[in-house]
GROMACS .gro file of N, CA and C in nm:
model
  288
    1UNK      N    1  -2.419  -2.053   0.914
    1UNK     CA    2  -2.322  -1.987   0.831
    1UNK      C    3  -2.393  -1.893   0.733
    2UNK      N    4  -2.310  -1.776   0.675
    2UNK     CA    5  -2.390  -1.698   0.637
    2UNK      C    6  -2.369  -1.729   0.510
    3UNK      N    7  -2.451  -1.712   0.391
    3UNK     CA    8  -2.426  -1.723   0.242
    3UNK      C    9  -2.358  -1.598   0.211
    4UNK      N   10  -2.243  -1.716   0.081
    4UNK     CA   11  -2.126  -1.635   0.076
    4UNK      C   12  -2.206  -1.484  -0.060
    5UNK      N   13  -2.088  -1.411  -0.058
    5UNK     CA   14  -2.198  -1.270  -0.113
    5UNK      C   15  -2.177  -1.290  -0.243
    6UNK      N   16  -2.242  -1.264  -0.313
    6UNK     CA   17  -2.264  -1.288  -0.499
    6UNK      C   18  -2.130  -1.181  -0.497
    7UNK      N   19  -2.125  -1.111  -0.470
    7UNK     CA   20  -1.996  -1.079  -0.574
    7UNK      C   21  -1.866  -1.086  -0.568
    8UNK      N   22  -1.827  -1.175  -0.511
    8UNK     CA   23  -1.780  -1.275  -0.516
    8UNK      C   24  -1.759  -1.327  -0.681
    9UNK      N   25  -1.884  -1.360  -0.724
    9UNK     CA   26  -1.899  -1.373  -0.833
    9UNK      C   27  -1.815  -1.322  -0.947
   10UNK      N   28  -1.829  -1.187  -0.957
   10UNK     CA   29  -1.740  -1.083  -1.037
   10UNK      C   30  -1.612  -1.075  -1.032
   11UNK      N   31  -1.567  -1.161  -0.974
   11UNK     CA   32  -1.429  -1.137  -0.950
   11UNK      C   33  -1.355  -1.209  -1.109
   12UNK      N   34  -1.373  -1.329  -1.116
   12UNK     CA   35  -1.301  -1.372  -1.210
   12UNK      C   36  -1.352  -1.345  -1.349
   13UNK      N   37  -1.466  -1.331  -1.392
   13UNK     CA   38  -1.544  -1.247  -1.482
   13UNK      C   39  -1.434  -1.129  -1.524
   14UNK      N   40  -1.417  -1.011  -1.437
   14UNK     CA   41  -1.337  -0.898  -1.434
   14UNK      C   42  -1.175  -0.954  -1.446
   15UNK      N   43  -1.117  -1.015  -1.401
   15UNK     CA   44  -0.988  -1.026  -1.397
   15UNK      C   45  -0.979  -1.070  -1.602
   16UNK      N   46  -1.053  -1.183  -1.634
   16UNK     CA   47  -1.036  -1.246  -1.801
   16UNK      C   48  -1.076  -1.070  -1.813
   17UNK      N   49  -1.136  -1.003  -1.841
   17UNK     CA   50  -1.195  -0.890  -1.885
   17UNK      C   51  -1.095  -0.776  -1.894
   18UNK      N   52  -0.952  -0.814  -1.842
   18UNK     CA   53  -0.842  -0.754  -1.772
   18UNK      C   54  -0.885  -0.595  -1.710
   19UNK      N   55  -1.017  -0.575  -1.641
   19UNK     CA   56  -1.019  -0.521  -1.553
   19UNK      C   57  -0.944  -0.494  -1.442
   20UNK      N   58  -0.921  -0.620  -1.380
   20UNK     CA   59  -0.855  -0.612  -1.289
   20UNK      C   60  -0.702  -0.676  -1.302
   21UNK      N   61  -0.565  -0.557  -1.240
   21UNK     CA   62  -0.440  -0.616  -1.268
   21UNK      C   63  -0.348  -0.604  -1.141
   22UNK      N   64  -0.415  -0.608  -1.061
   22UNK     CA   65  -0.362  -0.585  -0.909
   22UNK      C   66  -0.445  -0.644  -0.796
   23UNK      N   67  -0.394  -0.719  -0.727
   23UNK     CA   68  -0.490  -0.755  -0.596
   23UNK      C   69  -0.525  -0.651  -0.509
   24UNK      N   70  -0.503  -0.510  -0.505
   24UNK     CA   71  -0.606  -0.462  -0.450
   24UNK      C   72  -0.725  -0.388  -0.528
   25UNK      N   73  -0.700  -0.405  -0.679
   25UNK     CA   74  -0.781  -0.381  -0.759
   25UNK      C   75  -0.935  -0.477  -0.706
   26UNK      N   76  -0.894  -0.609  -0.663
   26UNK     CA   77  -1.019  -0.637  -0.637
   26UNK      C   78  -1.157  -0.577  -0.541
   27UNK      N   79  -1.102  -0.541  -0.492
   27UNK     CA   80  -1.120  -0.437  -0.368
   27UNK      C   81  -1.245  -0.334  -0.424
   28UNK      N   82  -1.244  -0.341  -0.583
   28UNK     CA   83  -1.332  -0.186  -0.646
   28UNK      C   84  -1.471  -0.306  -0.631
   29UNK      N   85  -1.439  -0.405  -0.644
   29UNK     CA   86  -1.548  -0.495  -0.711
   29UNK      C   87  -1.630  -0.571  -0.561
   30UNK      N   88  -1.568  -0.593  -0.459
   30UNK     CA   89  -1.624  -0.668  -0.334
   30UNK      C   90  -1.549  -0.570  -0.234
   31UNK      N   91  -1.635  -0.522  -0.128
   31UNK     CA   92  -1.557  -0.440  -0.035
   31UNK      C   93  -1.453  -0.529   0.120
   32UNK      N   94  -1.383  -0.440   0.120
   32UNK     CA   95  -1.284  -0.504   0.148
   32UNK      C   96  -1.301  -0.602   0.334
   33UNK      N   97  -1.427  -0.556   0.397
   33UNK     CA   98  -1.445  -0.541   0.488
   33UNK      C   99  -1.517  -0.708   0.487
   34UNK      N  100  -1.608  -0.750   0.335
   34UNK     CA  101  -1.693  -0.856   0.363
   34UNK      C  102  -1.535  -1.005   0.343
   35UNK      N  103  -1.477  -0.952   0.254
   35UNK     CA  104  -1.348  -1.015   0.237
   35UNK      C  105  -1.297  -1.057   0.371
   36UNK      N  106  -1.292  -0.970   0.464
   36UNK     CA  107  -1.202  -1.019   0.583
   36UNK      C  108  -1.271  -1.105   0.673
   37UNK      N  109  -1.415  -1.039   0.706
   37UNK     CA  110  -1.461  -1.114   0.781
   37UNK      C  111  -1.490  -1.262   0.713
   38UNK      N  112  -1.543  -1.278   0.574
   38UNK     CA  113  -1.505  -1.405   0.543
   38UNK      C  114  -1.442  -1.507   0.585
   39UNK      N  115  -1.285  -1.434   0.584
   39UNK     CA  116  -1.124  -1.504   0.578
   39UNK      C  117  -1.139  -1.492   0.758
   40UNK      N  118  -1.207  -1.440   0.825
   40UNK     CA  119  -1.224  -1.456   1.007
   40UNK      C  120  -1.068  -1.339   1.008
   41UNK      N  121  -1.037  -1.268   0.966
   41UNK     CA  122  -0.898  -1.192   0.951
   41UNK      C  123  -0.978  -1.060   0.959
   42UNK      N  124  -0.897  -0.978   1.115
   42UNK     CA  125  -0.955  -0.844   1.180
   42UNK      C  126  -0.916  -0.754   1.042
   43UNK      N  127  -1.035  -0.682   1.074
   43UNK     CA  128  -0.987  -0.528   0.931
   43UNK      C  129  -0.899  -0.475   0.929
   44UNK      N  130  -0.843  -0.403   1.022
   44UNK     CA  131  -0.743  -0.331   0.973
   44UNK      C  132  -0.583  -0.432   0.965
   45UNK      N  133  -0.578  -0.543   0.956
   45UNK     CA  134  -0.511  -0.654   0.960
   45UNK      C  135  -0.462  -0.682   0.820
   46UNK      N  136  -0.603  -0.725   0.764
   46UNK     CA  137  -0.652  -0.722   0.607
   46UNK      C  138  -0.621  -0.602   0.580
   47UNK      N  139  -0.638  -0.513   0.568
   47UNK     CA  140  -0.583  -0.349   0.539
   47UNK      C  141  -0.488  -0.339   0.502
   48UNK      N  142  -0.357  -0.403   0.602
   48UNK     CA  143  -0.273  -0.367   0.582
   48UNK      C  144  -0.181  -0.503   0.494
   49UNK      N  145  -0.282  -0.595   0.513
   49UNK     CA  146  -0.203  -0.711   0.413
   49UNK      C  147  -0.256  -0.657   0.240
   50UNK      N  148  -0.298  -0.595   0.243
   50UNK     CA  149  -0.346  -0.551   0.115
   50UNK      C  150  -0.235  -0.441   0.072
   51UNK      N  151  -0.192  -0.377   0.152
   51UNK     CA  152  -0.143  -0.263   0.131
   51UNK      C  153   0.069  -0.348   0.145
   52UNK      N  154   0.069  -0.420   0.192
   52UNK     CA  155   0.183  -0.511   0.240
   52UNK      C  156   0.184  -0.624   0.147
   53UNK      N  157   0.145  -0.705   0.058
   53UNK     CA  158   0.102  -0.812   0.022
   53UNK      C  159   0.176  -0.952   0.028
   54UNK      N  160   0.302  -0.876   0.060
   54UNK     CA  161   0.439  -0.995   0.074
   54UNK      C  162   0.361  -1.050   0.215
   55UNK      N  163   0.298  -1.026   0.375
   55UNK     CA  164   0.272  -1.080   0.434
   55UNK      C  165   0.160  -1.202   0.451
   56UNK      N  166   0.099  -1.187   0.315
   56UNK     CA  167   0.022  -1.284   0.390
   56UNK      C  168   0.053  -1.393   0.372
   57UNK      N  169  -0.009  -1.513   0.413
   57UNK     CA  170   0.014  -1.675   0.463
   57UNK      C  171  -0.048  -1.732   0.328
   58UNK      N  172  -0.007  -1.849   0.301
   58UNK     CA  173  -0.001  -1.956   0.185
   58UNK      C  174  -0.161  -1.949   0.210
   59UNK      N  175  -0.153  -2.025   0.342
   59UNK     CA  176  -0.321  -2.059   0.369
   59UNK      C  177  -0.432  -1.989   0.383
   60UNK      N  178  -0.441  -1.830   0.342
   60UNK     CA  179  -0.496  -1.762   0.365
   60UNK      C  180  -0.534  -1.695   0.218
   61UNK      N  181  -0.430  -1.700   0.152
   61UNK     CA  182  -0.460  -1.691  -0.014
   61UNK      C  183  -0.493  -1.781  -0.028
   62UNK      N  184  -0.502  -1.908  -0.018
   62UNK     CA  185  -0.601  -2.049  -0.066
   62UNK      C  186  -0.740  -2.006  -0.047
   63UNK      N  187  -0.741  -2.020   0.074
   63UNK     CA  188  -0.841  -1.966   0.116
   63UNK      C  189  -0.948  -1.874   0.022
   64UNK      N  190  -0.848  -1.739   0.033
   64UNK     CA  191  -0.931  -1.640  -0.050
   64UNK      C  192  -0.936  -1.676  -0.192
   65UNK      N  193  -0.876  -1.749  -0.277
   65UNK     CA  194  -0.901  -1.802  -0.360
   65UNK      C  195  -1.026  -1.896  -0.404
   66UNK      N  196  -1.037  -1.973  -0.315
   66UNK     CA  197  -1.177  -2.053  -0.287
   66UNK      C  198  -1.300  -1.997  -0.292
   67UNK      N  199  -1.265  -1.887  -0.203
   67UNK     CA  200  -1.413  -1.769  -0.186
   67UNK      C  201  -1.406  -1.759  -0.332
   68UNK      N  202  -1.306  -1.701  -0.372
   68UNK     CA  203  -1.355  -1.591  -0.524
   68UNK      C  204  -1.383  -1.751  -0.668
   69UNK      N  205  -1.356  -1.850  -0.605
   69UNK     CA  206  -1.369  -1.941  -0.726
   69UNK      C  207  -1.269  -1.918  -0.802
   70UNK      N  208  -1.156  -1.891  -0.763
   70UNK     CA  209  -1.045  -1.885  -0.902
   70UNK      C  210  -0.962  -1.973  -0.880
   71UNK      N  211  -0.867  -1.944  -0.960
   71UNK     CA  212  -0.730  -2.052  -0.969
   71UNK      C  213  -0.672  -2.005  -0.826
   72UNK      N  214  -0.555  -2.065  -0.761
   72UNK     CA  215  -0.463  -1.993  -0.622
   72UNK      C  216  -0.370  -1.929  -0.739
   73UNK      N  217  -0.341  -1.969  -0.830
   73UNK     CA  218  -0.201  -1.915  -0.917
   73UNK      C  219  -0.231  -1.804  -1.038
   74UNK      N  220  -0.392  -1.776  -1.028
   74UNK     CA  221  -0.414  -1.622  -1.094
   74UNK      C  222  -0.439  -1.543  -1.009
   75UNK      N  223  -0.480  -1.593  -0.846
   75UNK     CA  224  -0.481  -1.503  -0.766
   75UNK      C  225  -0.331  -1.442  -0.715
   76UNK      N  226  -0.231  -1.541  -0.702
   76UNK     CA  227  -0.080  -1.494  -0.696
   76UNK      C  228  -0.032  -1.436  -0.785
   77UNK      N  229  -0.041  -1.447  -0.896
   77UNK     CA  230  -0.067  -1.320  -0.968
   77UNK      C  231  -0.065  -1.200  -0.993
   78UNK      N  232  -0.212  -1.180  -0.927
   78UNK     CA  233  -0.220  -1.064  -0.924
   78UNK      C  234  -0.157  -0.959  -0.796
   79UNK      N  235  -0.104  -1.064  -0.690
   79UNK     CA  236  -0.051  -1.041  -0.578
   79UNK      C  237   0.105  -0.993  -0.614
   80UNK      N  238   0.168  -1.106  -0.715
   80UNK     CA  239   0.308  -1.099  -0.750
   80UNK      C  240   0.290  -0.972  -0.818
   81UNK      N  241   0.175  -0.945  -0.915
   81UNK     CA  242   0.195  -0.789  -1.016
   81UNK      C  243   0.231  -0.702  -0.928
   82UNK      N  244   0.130  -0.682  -0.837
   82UNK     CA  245   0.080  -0.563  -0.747
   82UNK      C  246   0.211  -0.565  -0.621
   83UNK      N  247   0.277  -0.650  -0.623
   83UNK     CA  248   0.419  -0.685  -0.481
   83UNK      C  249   0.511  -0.567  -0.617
   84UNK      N  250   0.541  -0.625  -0.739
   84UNK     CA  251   0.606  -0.573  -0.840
   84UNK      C  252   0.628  -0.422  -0.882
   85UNK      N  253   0.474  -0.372  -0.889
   85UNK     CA  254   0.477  -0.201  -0.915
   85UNK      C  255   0.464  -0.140  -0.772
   86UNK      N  256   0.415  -0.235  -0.657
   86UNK     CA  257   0.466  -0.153  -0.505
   86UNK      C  258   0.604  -0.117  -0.498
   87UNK      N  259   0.708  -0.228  -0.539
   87UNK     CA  260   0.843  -0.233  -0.489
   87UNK      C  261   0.903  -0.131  -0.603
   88UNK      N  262   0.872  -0.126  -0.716
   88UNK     CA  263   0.913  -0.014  -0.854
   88UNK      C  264   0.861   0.131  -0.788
   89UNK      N  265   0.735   0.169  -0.749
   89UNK     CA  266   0.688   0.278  -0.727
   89UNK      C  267   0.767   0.334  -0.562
   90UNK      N  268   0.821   0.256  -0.467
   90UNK     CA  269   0.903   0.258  -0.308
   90UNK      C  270   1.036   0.330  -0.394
   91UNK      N  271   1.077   0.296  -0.530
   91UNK     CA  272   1.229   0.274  -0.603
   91UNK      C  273   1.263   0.390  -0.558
   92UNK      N  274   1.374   0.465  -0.467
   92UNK     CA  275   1.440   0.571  -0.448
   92UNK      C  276   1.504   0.602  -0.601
   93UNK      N  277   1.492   0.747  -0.586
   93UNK     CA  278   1.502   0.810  -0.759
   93UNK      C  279   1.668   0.807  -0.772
   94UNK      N  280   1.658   0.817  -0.931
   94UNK     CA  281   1.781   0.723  -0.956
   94UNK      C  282   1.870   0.611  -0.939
   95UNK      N  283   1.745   0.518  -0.900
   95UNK     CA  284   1.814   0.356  -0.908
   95UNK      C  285   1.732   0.272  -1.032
   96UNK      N  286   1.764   0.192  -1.064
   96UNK     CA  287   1.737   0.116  -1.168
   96UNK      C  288   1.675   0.008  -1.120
   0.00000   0.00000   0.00000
């Protein structure tokens, strides 16, 4: 097995730091490519669950949670923020 990558590390460091306020914000800090293969989840798969975030699986955010050493419920979080200003920024103009 391969050792997991230090930065990794930075992740939760940056989030208290409120660097980071979006799950694909993490993305500036670990590239997105060592993330997937991690999670055994094809790239452009991960790509698009990043870009989609309502799809991914319970067990797969655990998962990635584990890698990064954080809580599962600051990583949802930042998933729920980032689901939040996707679905506000989609908002057809003039709806509330």
């Amino acid at each position: 097995m391969l050792a997991k990558d230090k930065r990794y590390e930075l992740i939760v460091p940056m989030v208290s730091a409120g660097r980071i306020h979006h799950f694909r914000d993490l993305f500036h800090f670990i590239p997105k490519t060592i993330v997937a293969r991690d999670l055994g989840i094809n790239n452009v798969r991960f790509t698009r669950l990043i870009d989609d975030v309502e799809d991914f699986s319970l067990k797969d955010l655990l998962r990635l949670a584990a890698l990064m050493e954080m809580e599962p419920l600051s990583l949802l979080r930042l998933i729920f923020d980032q689901h939040l200003a996707d679905k506000k920024a989609k908002r057809p103009k003039g709806s509330k």
